[in-house]
Amino acid sequence: MTPRLDMIGLVVSDMAASLAFYRRLGLNLPPEADGLPHVEAVLPGGTRIGWDTEEVIRSFDPSWTRPAGEGRVGLAFLCDSPDEVDALYAELTACAGQPTEGGEHVPDPPAAVR
């Protein structure tokens, strides 16, 4: 399977405030979601948007710290299995730093998280 964009992830320090903002943009998010550490909604077209508190991110990456500027959005690509995630991660890390046909360098990929 070819990985496909499945979710846009947002890291938030205040879940209730973030969800209130997106409710104003028309997303239907239940009030009880304000107190949850992880929330997801399906957008038109099927792509998901998800919010994780900083604590959730630290639960699988204890070294994570809040970025000073941007960098709080993540894109999630859906694979069929953990083995496919591992294979794709190995492929991407093998080419990290190598020039592409256009001369740009492939950036180092972030850690694979399942």
PDB file of N, CA, C and O in Angstrom, residues 30-108:
ATOM      1  N   PRO A  30     -17.695  17.783  20.692  1.00  0.00           N
ATOM      2  CA  PRO A  30     -18.523  17.750  21.899  1.00  0.00           C
ATOM      3  C   PRO A  30     -17.849  18.457  23.077  1.00  0.00           C
ATOM      4  O   PRO A  30     -16.619  18.429  23.201  1.00  0.00           O
ATOM      5  N   PRO A  31     -18.641  19.103  23.940  1.00  0.00           N
ATOM      6  CA  PRO A  31     -18.082  19.830  25.086  1.00  0.00           C
ATOM      7  C   PRO A  31     -17.231  18.954  26.002  1.00  0.00           C
ATOM      8  O   PRO A  31     -16.233  19.418  26.552  1.00  0.00           O
ATOM      9  N   GLU A  32     -17.586  17.671  26.133  1.00  0.00           N
ATOM     10  CA  GLU A  32     -16.822  16.792  27.026  1.00  0.00           C
ATOM     11  C   GLU A  32     -15.410  16.535  26.506  1.00  0.00           C
ATOM     12  O   GLU A  32     -14.539  16.084  27.238  1.00  0.00           O
ATOM     13  N   ALA A  33     -15.147  16.837  25.240  1.00  0.00           N
ATOM     14  CA  ALA A  33     -13.812  16.668  24.683  1.00  0.00           C
ATOM     15  C   ALA A  33     -12.812  17.650  25.293  1.00  0.00           C
ATOM     16  O   ALA A  33     -11.611  17.404  25.269  1.00  0.00           O
ATOM     17  N   ASP A  34     -13.305  18.742  25.850  1.00  0.00           N
ATOM     18  CA  ASP A  34     -12.418  19.766  26.424  1.00  0.00           C
ATOM     19  C   ASP A  34     -11.465  19.217  27.475  1.00  0.00           C
ATOM     20  O   ASP A  34     -10.366  19.722  27.636  1.00  0.00           O
ATOM     21  N   GLY A  35     -11.876  18.181  28.194  1.00  0.00           N
ATOM     22  CA  GLY A  35     -11.051  17.631  29.260  1.00  0.00           C
ATOM     23  C   GLY A  35     -10.249  16.403  28.862  1.00  0.00           C
ATOM     24  O   GLY A  35      -9.578  15.809  29.709  1.00  0.00           O
ATOM     25  N   LEU A  36     -10.276  16.028  27.594  1.00  0.00           N
ATOM     26  CA  LEU A  36      -9.569  14.830  27.147  1.00  0.00           C
ATOM     27  C   LEU A  36      -8.136  15.157  26.711  1.00  0.00           C
ATOM     28  O   LEU A  36      -7.872  16.249  26.233  1.00  0.00           O
ATOM     29  N   PRO A  37      -7.224  14.188  26.826  1.00  0.00           N
ATOM     30  CA  PRO A  37      -5.845  14.430  26.390  1.00  0.00           C
ATOM     31  C   PRO A  37      -5.658  14.284  24.875  1.00  0.00           C
ATOM     32  O   PRO A  37      -4.693  14.783  24.312  1.00  0.00           O
ATOM     33  N   HIS A  38      -6.581  13.565  24.204  1.00  0.00           N
ATOM     34  CA  HIS A  38      -6.513  13.364  22.757  1.00  0.00           C
ATOM     35  C   HIS A  38      -7.928  13.463  22.191  1.00  0.00           C
ATOM     36  O   HIS A  38      -8.857  12.857  22.721  1.00  0.00           O
ATOM     37  N   VAL A  39      -8.072  14.221  21.116  1.00  0.00           N
ATOM     38  CA  VAL A  39      -9.374  14.404  20.465  1.00  0.00           C
ATOM     39  C   VAL A  39      -9.156  14.305  18.965  1.00  0.00           C
ATOM     40  O   VAL A  39      -8.142  14.772  18.448  1.00  0.00           O
ATOM     41  N   GLU A  40     -10.117  13.686  18.276  1.00  0.00           N
ATOM     42  CA  GLU A  40     -10.063  13.595  16.820  1.00  0.00           C
ATOM     43  C   GLU A  40     -11.418  13.956  16.233  1.00  0.00           C
ATOM     44  O   GLU A  40     -12.450  13.728  16.847  1.00  0.00           O
ATOM     45  N   ALA A  41     -11.388  14.496  15.008  1.00  0.00           N
ATOM     46  CA  ALA A  41     -12.604  14.757  14.238  1.00  0.00           C
ATOM     47  C   ALA A  41     -12.292  14.425  12.782  1.00  0.00           C
ATOM     48  O   ALA A  41     -11.157  14.580  12.336  1.00  0.00           O
ATOM     49  N   VAL A  42     -13.304  13.962  12.069  1.00  0.00           N
ATOM     50  CA  VAL A  42     -13.139  13.659  10.652  1.00  0.00           C
ATOM     51  C   VAL A  42     -13.626  14.867   9.858  1.00  0.00           C
ATOM     52  O   VAL A  42     -14.737  15.354  10.053  1.00  0.00           O
ATOM     53  N   LEU A  43     -12.756  15.340   8.979  1.00  0.00           N
ATOM     54  CA  LEU A  43     -13.071  16.485   8.132  1.00  0.00           C
ATOM     55  C   LEU A  43     -13.778  16.013   6.863  1.00  0.00           C
ATOM     56  O   LEU A  43     -13.700  14.834   6.505  1.00  0.00           O
ATOM     57  N   PRO A  44     -14.464  16.911   6.159  1.00  0.00           N
ATOM     58  CA  PRO A  44     -15.045  16.524   4.871  1.00  0.00           C
ATOM     59  C   PRO A  44     -13.942  15.949   3.977  1.00  0.00           C
ATOM     60  O   PRO A  44     -12.838  16.469   3.928  1.00  0.00           O
ATOM     61  N   GLY A  45     -14.224  14.846   3.350  1.00  0.00           N
ATOM     62  CA  GLY A  45     -13.214  14.180   2.522  1.00  0.00           C
ATOM     63  C   GLY A  45     -12.523  13.045   3.253  1.00  0.00           C
ATOM     64  O   GLY A  45     -11.779  12.278   2.656  1.00  0.00           O
ATOM     65  N   GLY A  46     -12.724  12.944   4.568  1.00  0.00           N
ATOM     66  CA  GLY A  46     -12.200  11.812   5.321  1.00  0.00           C
ATOM     67  C   GLY A  46     -10.909  12.018   6.077  1.00  0.00           C
ATOM     68  O   GLY A  46     -10.538  11.188   6.900  1.00  0.00           O
ATOM     69  N   THR A  47     -10.180  13.091   5.807  1.00  0.00           N
ATOM     70  CA  THR A  47      -8.960  13.350   6.570  1.00  0.00           C
ATOM     71  C   THR A  47      -9.338  13.702   8.000  1.00  0.00           C
ATOM     72  O   THR A  47     -10.314  14.401   8.245  1.00  0.00           O
ATOM     73  N   ARG A  48      -8.554  13.200   8.938  1.00  0.00           N
ATOM     74  CA  ARG A  48      -8.813  13.487  10.348  1.00  0.00           C
ATOM     75  C   ARG A  48      -7.972  14.672  10.810  1.00  0.00           C
ATOM     76  O   ARG A  48      -6.884  14.913  10.302  1.00  0.00           O
ATOM     77  N   ILE A  49      -8.501  15.385  11.787  1.00  0.00           N
ATOM     78  CA  ILE A  49      -7.721  16.392  12.507  1.00  0.00           C
ATOM     79  C   ILE A  49      -7.699  15.926  13.956  1.00  0.00           C
ATOM     80  O   ILE A  49      -8.709  15.451  14.479  1.00  0.00           O
ATOM     81  N   GLY A  50      -6.533  16.001  14.574  1.00  0.00           N
ATOM     82  CA  GLY A  50      -6.396  15.522  15.940  1.00  0.00           C
ATOM     83  C   GLY A  50      -5.654  16.519  16.796  1.00  0.00           C
ATOM     84  O   GLY A  50      -4.809  17.278  16.305  1.00  0.00           O
ATOM     85  N   TRP A  51      -6.003  16.538  18.062  1.00  0.00           N
ATOM     86  CA  TRP A  51      -5.350  17.393  19.050  1.00  0.00           C
ATOM     87  C   TRP A  51      -4.778  16.498  20.131  1.00  0.00           C
ATOM     88  O   TRP A  51      -5.437  15.594  20.618  1.00  0.00           O
ATOM     89  N   ASP A  52      -3.536  16.748  20.517  1.00  0.00           N
ATOM     90  CA  ASP A  52      -2.906  16.056  21.633  1.00  0.00           C
ATOM     91  C   ASP A  52      -2.351  17.095  22.582  1.00  0.00           C
ATOM     92  O   ASP A  52      -1.764  18.101  22.155  1.00  0.00           O
ATOM     93  N   THR A  53      -2.518  16.840  23.875  1.00  0.00           N
ATOM     94  CA  THR A  53      -1.899  17.727  24.852  1.00  0.00           C
ATOM     95  C   THR A  53      -0.390  17.491  24.851  1.00  0.00           C
ATOM     96  O   THR A  53       0.096  16.446  24.391  1.00  0.00           O
ATOM     97  N   GLU A  54       0.330  18.439  25.367  1.00  0.00           N
ATOM     98  CA  GLU A  54       1.783  18.292  25.475  1.00  0.00           C
ATOM     99  C   GLU A  54       2.142  17.055  26.288  1.00  0.00           C
ATOM    100  O   GLU A  54       3.128  16.383  26.004  1.00  0.00           O
ATOM    101  N   GLU A  55       1.337  16.733  27.284  1.00  0.00           N
ATOM    102  CA  GLU A  55       1.596  15.554  28.119  1.00  0.00           C
ATOM    103  C   GLU A  55       1.508  14.271  27.302  1.00  0.00           C
ATOM    104  O   GLU A  55       2.277  13.332  27.520  1.00  0.00           O
ATOM    105  N   VAL A  56       0.558  14.204  26.375  1.00  0.00           N
ATOM    106  CA  VAL A  56       0.448  13.021  25.516  1.00  0.00           C
ATOM    107  C   VAL A  56       1.712  12.860  24.684  1.00  0.00           C
ATOM    108  O   VAL A  56       2.265  11.762  24.571  1.00  0.00           O
ATOM    109  N   ILE A  57       2.191  13.946  24.103  1.00  0.00           N
ATOM    110  CA  ILE A  57       3.400  13.875  23.281  1.00  0.00           C
ATOM    111  C   ILE A  57       4.585  13.406  24.120  1.00  0.00           C
ATOM    112  O   ILE A  57       5.355  12.540  23.703  1.00  0.00           O
ATOM    113  N   ARG A  58       4.709  13.933  25.333  1.00  0.00           N
ATOM    114  CA  ARG A  58       5.808  13.511  26.219  1.00  0.00           C
ATOM    115  C   ARG A  58       5.688  12.051  26.648  1.00  0.00           C
ATOM    116  O   ARG A  58       6.684  11.420  26.995  1.00  0.00           O
ATOM    117  N   SER A  59       4.476  11.487  26.598  1.00  0.00           N
ATOM    118  CA  SER A  59       4.299  10.090  27.001  1.00  0.00           C
ATOM    119  C   SER A  59       5.001   9.132  26.049  1.00  0.00           C
ATOM    120  O   SER A  59       5.404   8.051  26.451  1.00  0.00           O
ATOM    121  N   PHE A  60       5.149   9.500  24.771  1.00  0.00           N
ATOM    122  CA  PHE A  60       5.897   8.646  23.862  1.00  0.00           C
ATOM    123  C   PHE A  60       7.216   9.260  23.413  1.00  0.00           C
ATOM    124  O   PHE A  60       8.006   8.602  22.754  1.00  0.00           O
ATOM    125  N   ASP A  61       7.474  10.502  23.789  1.00  0.00           N
ATOM    126  CA  ASP A  61       8.766  11.139  23.524  1.00  0.00           C
ATOM    127  C   ASP A  61       9.122  12.016  24.724  1.00  0.00           C
ATOM    128  O   ASP A  61       8.880  13.223  24.720  1.00  0.00           O
ATOM    129  N   PRO A  62       9.682  11.414  25.781  1.00  0.00           N
ATOM    130  CA  PRO A  62       9.975  12.155  27.013  1.00  0.00           C
ATOM    131  C   PRO A  62      10.905  13.355  26.827  1.00  0.00           C
ATOM    132  O   PRO A  62      10.900  14.280  27.633  1.00  0.00           O
ATOM    133  N   SER A  63      11.677  13.368  25.742  1.00  0.00           N
ATOM    134  CA  SER A  63      12.597  14.486  25.522  1.00  0.00           C
ATOM    135  C   SER A  63      11.921  15.665  24.808  1.00  0.00           C
ATOM    136  O   SER A  63      12.549  16.713  24.622  1.00  0.00           O
ATOM    137  N   TRP A  64      10.659  15.502  24.411  1.00  0.00           N
ATOM    138  CA  TRP A  64       9.971  16.566  23.674  1.00  0.00           C
ATOM    139  C   TRP A  64       9.827  17.813  24.544  1.00  0.00           C
ATOM    140  O   TRP A  64       9.498  17.728  25.719  1.00  0.00           O
ATOM    141  N   THR A  65      10.097  18.954  23.945  1.00  0.00           N
ATOM    142  CA  THR A  65       9.861  20.238  24.606  1.00  0.00           C
ATOM    143  C   THR A  65       9.063  21.118  23.653  1.00  0.00           C
ATOM    144  O   THR A  65       9.150  20.965  22.426  1.00  0.00           O
ATOM    145  N   ARG A  66       8.322  22.025  24.220  1.00  0.00           N
ATOM    146  CA  ARG A  66       7.501  22.926  23.422  1.00  0.00           C
ATOM    147  C   ARG A  66       8.393  23.753  22.496  1.00  0.00           C
ATOM    148  O   ARG A  66       9.353  24.363  22.949  1.00  0.00           O
ATOM    149  N   PRO A  67       8.074  23.790  21.200  1.00  0.00           N
ATOM    150  CA  PRO A  67       8.873  24.591  20.277  1.00  0.00           C
ATOM    151  C   PRO A  67       8.779  26.077  20.615  1.00  0.00           C
ATOM    152  O   PRO A  67       7.758  26.554  21.100  1.00  0.00           O
ATOM    153  N   ALA A  68       9.863  26.785  20.340  1.00  0.00           N
ATOM    154  CA  ALA A  68       9.880  28.218  20.617  1.00  0.00           C
ATOM    155  C   ALA A  68       9.018  28.982  19.624  1.00  0.00           C
ATOM    156  O   ALA A  68       8.469  30.013  19.945  1.00  0.00           O
ATOM    157  N   GLY A  69       8.891  28.492  18.416  1.00  0.00           N
ATOM    158  CA  GLY A  69       8.100  29.177  17.399  1.00  0.00           C
ATOM    159  C   GLY A  69       7.059  28.235  16.851  1.00  0.00           C
ATOM    160  O   GLY A  69       6.186  27.761  17.567  1.00  0.00           O
ATOM    161  N   GLU A  70       7.198  27.938  15.575  1.00  0.00           N
ATOM    162  CA  GLU A  70       6.275  27.006  14.935  1.00  0.00           C
ATOM    163  C   GLU A  70       6.722  25.573  15.214  1.00  0.00           C
ATOM    164  O   GLU A  70       7.667  25.346  15.928  1.00  0.00           O
ATOM    165  N   GLY A  71       6.019  24.613  14.649  1.00  0.00           N
ATOM    166  CA  GLY A  71       6.436  23.226  14.806  1.00  0.00           C
ATOM    167  C   GLY A  71       5.492  22.415  15.660  1.00  0.00           C
ATOM    168  O   GLY A  71       5.865  21.376  16.171  1.00  0.00           O
ATOM    169  N   ARG A  72       4.254  22.850  15.790  1.00  0.00           N
ATOM    170  CA  ARG A  72       3.299  22.117  16.608  1.00  0.00           C
ATOM    171  C   ARG A  72       2.280  21.355  15.783  1.00  0.00           C
ATOM    172  O   ARG A  72       1.299  20.878  16.296  1.00  0.00           O
ATOM    173  N   VAL A  73       2.492  21.262  14.496  1.00  0.00           N
ATOM    174  CA  VAL A  73       1.582  20.536  13.619  1.00  0.00           C
ATOM    175  C   VAL A  73       2.310  19.324  13.063  1.00  0.00           C
ATOM    176  O   VAL A  73       3.468  19.419  12.666  1.00  0.00           O
ATOM    177  N   GLY A  74       1.642  18.204  13.049  1.00  0.00           N
ATOM    178  CA  GLY A  74       2.216  17.000  12.475  1.00  0.00           C
ATOM    179  C   GLY A  74       1.263  16.396  11.468  1.00  0.00           C
ATOM    180  O   GLY A  74       0.049  16.523  11.593  1.00  0.00           O
ATOM    181  N   LEU A  75       1.805  15.770  10.450  1.00  0.00           N
ATOM    182  CA  LEU A  75       1.003  15.071   9.464  1.00  0.00           C
ATOM    183  C   LEU A  75       1.168  13.582   9.692  1.00  0.00           C
ATOM    184  O   LEU A  75       2.283  13.101   9.858  1.00  0.00           O
ATOM    185  N   ALA A  76       0.073  12.853   9.700  1.00  0.00           N
ATOM    186  CA  ALA A  76       0.117  11.412   9.910  1.00  0.00           C
ATOM    187  C   ALA A  76      -0.240  10.702   8.609  1.00  0.00           C
ATOM    188  O   ALA A  76      -1.290  10.963   8.032  1.00  0.00           O
ATOM    189  N   PHE A  77       0.657   9.822   8.146  1.00  0.00           N
ATOM    190  CA  PHE A  77       0.398   9.033   6.963  1.00  0.00           C
ATOM    191  C   PHE A  77       0.019   7.630   7.411  1.00  0.00           C
ATOM    192  O   PHE A  77       0.706   7.030   8.238  1.00  0.00           O
ATOM    193  N   LEU A  78      -1.076   7.118   6.875  1.00  0.00           N
ATOM    194  CA  LEU A  78      -1.596   5.820   7.270  1.00  0.00           C
ATOM    195  C   LEU A  78      -0.913   4.706   6.486  1.00  0.00           C
ATOM    196  O   LEU A  78      -0.809   4.763   5.264  1.00  0.00           O
ATOM    197  N   CYS A  79      -0.425   3.714   7.212  1.00  0.00           N
ATOM    198  CA  CYS A  79       0.146   2.514   6.618  1.00  0.00           C
ATOM    199  C   CYS A  79      -0.715   1.327   7.041  1.00  0.00           C
ATOM    200  O   CYS A  79      -1.488   1.420   7.990  1.00  0.00           O
ATOM    201  N   ASP A  80      -0.564   0.207   6.343  1.00  0.00           N
ATOM    202  CA  ASP A  80      -1.385  -0.967   6.634  1.00  0.00           C
ATOM    203  C   ASP A  80      -1.004  -1.703   7.909  1.00  0.00           C
ATOM    204  O   ASP A  80      -1.823  -2.411   8.479  1.00  0.00           O
ATOM    205  N   SER A  81       0.261  -1.569   8.333  1.00  0.00           N
ATOM    206  CA  SER A  81       0.705  -2.361   9.478  1.00  0.00           C
ATOM    207  C   SER A  81       1.929  -1.712  10.125  1.00  0.00           C
ATOM    208  O   SER A  81       2.602  -0.895   9.496  1.00  0.00           O
ATOM    209  N   PRO A  82       2.233  -2.112  11.361  1.00  0.00           N
ATOM    210  CA  PRO A  82       3.478  -1.646  11.979  1.00  0.00           C
ATOM    211  C   PRO A  82       4.705  -2.041  11.157  1.00  0.00           C
ATOM    212  O   PRO A  82       5.666  -1.285  11.071  1.00  0.00           O
ATOM    213  N   ASP A  83       4.681  -3.224  10.518  1.00  0.00           N
ATOM    214  CA  ASP A  83       5.816  -3.635   9.687  1.00  0.00           C
ATOM    215  C   ASP A  83       6.008  -2.677   8.513  1.00  0.00           C
ATOM    216  O   ASP A  83       7.140  -2.364   8.133  1.00  0.00           O
ATOM    217  N   GLU A  84       4.902  -2.201   7.934  1.00  0.00           N
ATOM    218  CA  GLU A  84       5.017  -1.251   6.834  1.00  0.00           C
ATOM    219  C   GLU A  84       5.577   0.078   7.335  1.00  0.00           C
ATOM    220  O   GLU A  84       6.388   0.712   6.657  1.00  0.00           O
ATOM    221  N   VAL A  85       5.187   0.499   8.539  1.00  0.00           N
ATOM    222  CA  VAL A  85       5.757   1.714   9.129  1.00  0.00           C
ATOM    223  C   VAL A  85       7.267   1.550   9.269  1.00  0.00           C
ATOM    224  O   VAL A  85       8.039   2.426   8.882  1.00  0.00           O
ATOM    225  N   ASP A  86       7.686   0.417   9.819  1.00  0.00           N
ATOM    226  CA  ASP A  86       9.120   0.171  10.017  1.00  0.00           C
ATOM    227  C   ASP A  86       9.878   0.156   8.694  1.00  0.00           C
ATOM    228  O   ASP A  86      10.971   0.726   8.587  1.00  0.00           O
ATOM    229  N   ALA A  87       9.300  -0.477   7.669  1.00  0.00           N
ATOM    230  CA  ALA A  87       9.970  -0.551   6.367  1.00  0.00           C
ATOM    231  C   ALA A  87      10.079   0.838   5.740  1.00  0.00           C
ATOM    232  O   ALA A  87      11.132   1.205   5.197  1.00  0.00           O
ATOM    233  N   LEU A  88       9.012   1.617   5.813  1.00  0.00           N
ATOM    234  CA  LEU A  88       9.039   2.957   5.244  1.00  0.00           C
ATOM    235  C   LEU A  88      10.018   3.845   6.007  1.00  0.00           C
ATOM    236  O   LEU A  88      10.774   4.618   5.414  1.00  0.00           O
ATOM    237  N   TYR A  89      10.044   3.724   7.328  1.00  0.00           N
ATOM    238  CA  TYR A  89      10.982   4.505   8.136  1.00  0.00           C
ATOM    239  C   TYR A  89      12.425   4.155   7.756  1.00  0.00           C
ATOM    240  O   TYR A  89      13.262   5.032   7.579  1.00  0.00           O
ATOM    241  N   ALA A  90      12.704   2.861   7.587  1.00  0.00           N
ATOM    242  CA  ALA A  90      14.055   2.436   7.197  1.00  0.00           C
ATOM    243  C   ALA A  90      14.422   3.008   5.828  1.00  0.00           C
ATOM    244  O   ALA A  90      15.542   3.477   5.617  1.00  0.00           O
ATOM    245  N   GLU A  91      13.468   2.998   4.901  1.00  0.00           N
ATOM    246  CA  GLU A  91      13.711   3.546   3.567  1.00  0.00           C
ATOM    247  C   GLU A  91      14.002   5.046   3.644  1.00  0.00           C
ATOM    248  O   GLU A  91      14.930   5.543   3.013  1.00  0.00           O
ATOM    249  N   LEU A  92      13.206   5.770   4.434  1.00  0.00           N
ATOM    250  CA  LEU A  92      13.389   7.224   4.530  1.00  0.00           C
ATOM    251  C   LEU A  92      14.682   7.591   5.248  1.00  0.00           C
ATOM    252  O   LEU A  92      15.368   8.533   4.848  1.00  0.00           O
ATOM    253  N   THR A  93      15.032   6.868   6.303  1.00  0.00           N
ATOM    254  CA  THR A  93      16.264   7.191   7.015  1.00  0.00           C
ATOM    255  C   THR A  93      17.489   6.828   6.187  1.00  0.00           C
ATOM    256  O   THR A  93      18.534   7.460   6.313  1.00  0.00           O
ATOM    257  N   ALA A  94      17.364   5.825   5.319  1.00  0.00           N
ATOM    258  CA  ALA A  94      18.484   5.441   4.456  1.00  0.00           C
ATOM    259  C   ALA A  94      18.825   6.543   3.459  1.00  0.00           C
ATOM    260  O   ALA A  94      19.979   6.689   3.063  1.00  0.00           O
ATOM    261  N   CYS A  95      17.833   7.330   3.053  1.00  0.00           N
ATOM    262  CA  CYS A  95      18.099   8.371   2.054  1.00  0.00           C
ATOM    263  C   CYS A  95      18.245   9.759   2.685  1.00  0.00           C
ATOM    264  O   CYS A  95      18.483  10.736   1.979  1.00  0.00           O
ATOM    265  N   ALA A  96      18.134   9.864   3.999  1.00  0.00           N
ATOM    266  CA  ALA A  96      18.240  11.170   4.669  1.00  0.00           C
ATOM    267  C   ALA A  96      19.601  11.792   4.393  1.00  0.00           C
ATOM    268  O   ALA A  96      20.634  11.138   4.477  1.00  0.00           O
ATOM    269  N   GLY A  97      19.577  13.069   4.030  1.00  0.00           N
ATOM    270  CA  GLY A  97      20.812  13.796   3.781  1.00  0.00           C
ATOM    271  C   GLY A  97      21.373  13.633   2.379  1.00  0.00           C
ATOM    272  O   GLY A  97      22.306  14.317   2.004  1.00  0.00           O
ATOM    273  N   GLN A  98      20.809  12.717   1.603  1.00  0.00           N
ATOM    274  CA  GLN A  98      21.282  12.518   0.244  1.00  0.00           C
ATOM    275  C   GLN A  98      20.602  13.498  -0.698  1.00  0.00           C
ATOM    276  O   GLN A  98      19.439  13.846  -0.506  1.00  0.00           O
ATOM    277  N   PRO A  99      21.293  13.948  -1.717  1.00  0.00           N
ATOM    278  CA  PRO A  99      20.659  14.876  -2.662  1.00  0.00           C
ATOM    279  C   PRO A  99      19.609  14.179  -3.510  1.00  0.00           C
ATOM    280  O   PRO A  99      19.728  13.003  -3.831  1.00  0.00           O
ATOM    281  N   THR A 100      18.554  14.912  -3.842  1.00  0.00           N
ATOM    282  CA  THR A 100      17.523  14.409  -4.740  1.00  0.00           C
ATOM    283  C   THR A 100      17.933  14.740  -6.166  1.00  0.00           C
ATOM    284  O   THR A 100      18.948  15.386  -6.399  1.00  0.00           O
ATOM    285  N   GLU A 101      17.117  14.337  -7.131  1.00  0.00           N
ATOM    286  CA  GLU A 101      17.421  14.637  -8.526  1.00  0.00           C
ATOM    287  C   GLU A 101      17.499  16.142  -8.761  1.00  0.00           C
ATOM    288  O   GLU A 101      18.243  16.596  -9.611  1.00  0.00           O
ATOM    289  N   GLY A 102      16.732  16.926  -8.002  1.00  0.00           N
ATOM    290  CA  GLY A 102      16.745  18.377  -8.155  1.00  0.00           C
ATOM    291  C   GLY A 102      17.875  19.051  -7.412  1.00  0.00           C
ATOM    292  O   GLY A 102      18.028  20.265  -7.471  1.00  0.00           O
ATOM    293  N   GLY A 103      18.674  18.278  -6.673  1.00  0.00           N
ATOM    294  CA  GLY A 103      19.806  18.842  -5.960  1.00  0.00           C
ATOM    295  C   GLY A 103      19.532  19.172  -4.504  1.00  0.00           C
ATOM    296  O   GLY A 103      20.444  19.440  -3.738  1.00  0.00           O
ATOM    297  N   GLU A 104      18.247  19.162  -4.084  1.00  0.00           N
ATOM    298  CA  GLU A 104      17.955  19.419  -2.676  1.00  0.00           C
ATOM    299  C   GLU A 104      18.359  18.190  -1.860  1.00  0.00           C
ATOM    300  O   GLU A 104      18.493  17.096  -2.386  1.00  0.00           O
ATOM    301  N   HIS A 105      18.546  18.394  -0.582  1.00  0.00           N
ATOM    302  CA  HIS A 105      18.867  17.275   0.298  1.00  0.00           C
ATOM    303  C   HIS A 105      17.614  16.801   1.009  1.00  0.00           C
ATOM    304  O   HIS A 105      16.774  17.595   1.416  1.00  0.00           O
ATOM    305  N   VAL A 106      17.479  15.493   1.134  1.00  0.00           N
ATOM    306  CA  VAL A 106      16.345  14.908   1.843  1.00  0.00           C
ATOM    307  C   VAL A 106      16.558  15.151   3.332  1.00  0.00           C
ATOM    308  O   VAL A 106      17.607  14.799   3.873  1.00  0.00           O
ATOM    309  N   PRO A 107      15.580  15.766   4.018  1.00  0.00           N
ATOM    310  CA  PRO A 107      15.757  16.010   5.452  1.00  0.00           C
ATOM    311  C   PRO A 107      15.667  14.724   6.252  1.00  0.00           C
ATOM    312  O   PRO A 107      15.124  13.727   5.785  1.00  0.00           O
ATOM    313  N   ASP A 108      16.229  14.758   7.457  1.00  0.00           N
ATOM    314  CA  ASP A 108      16.083  13.611   8.354  1.00  0.00           C
ATOM    315  C   ASP A 108      14.629  13.484   8.756  1.00  0.00           C
ATOM    316  O   ASP A 108      14.007  14.455   9.171  1.00  0.00           O
TER     317      ASP A 108
END
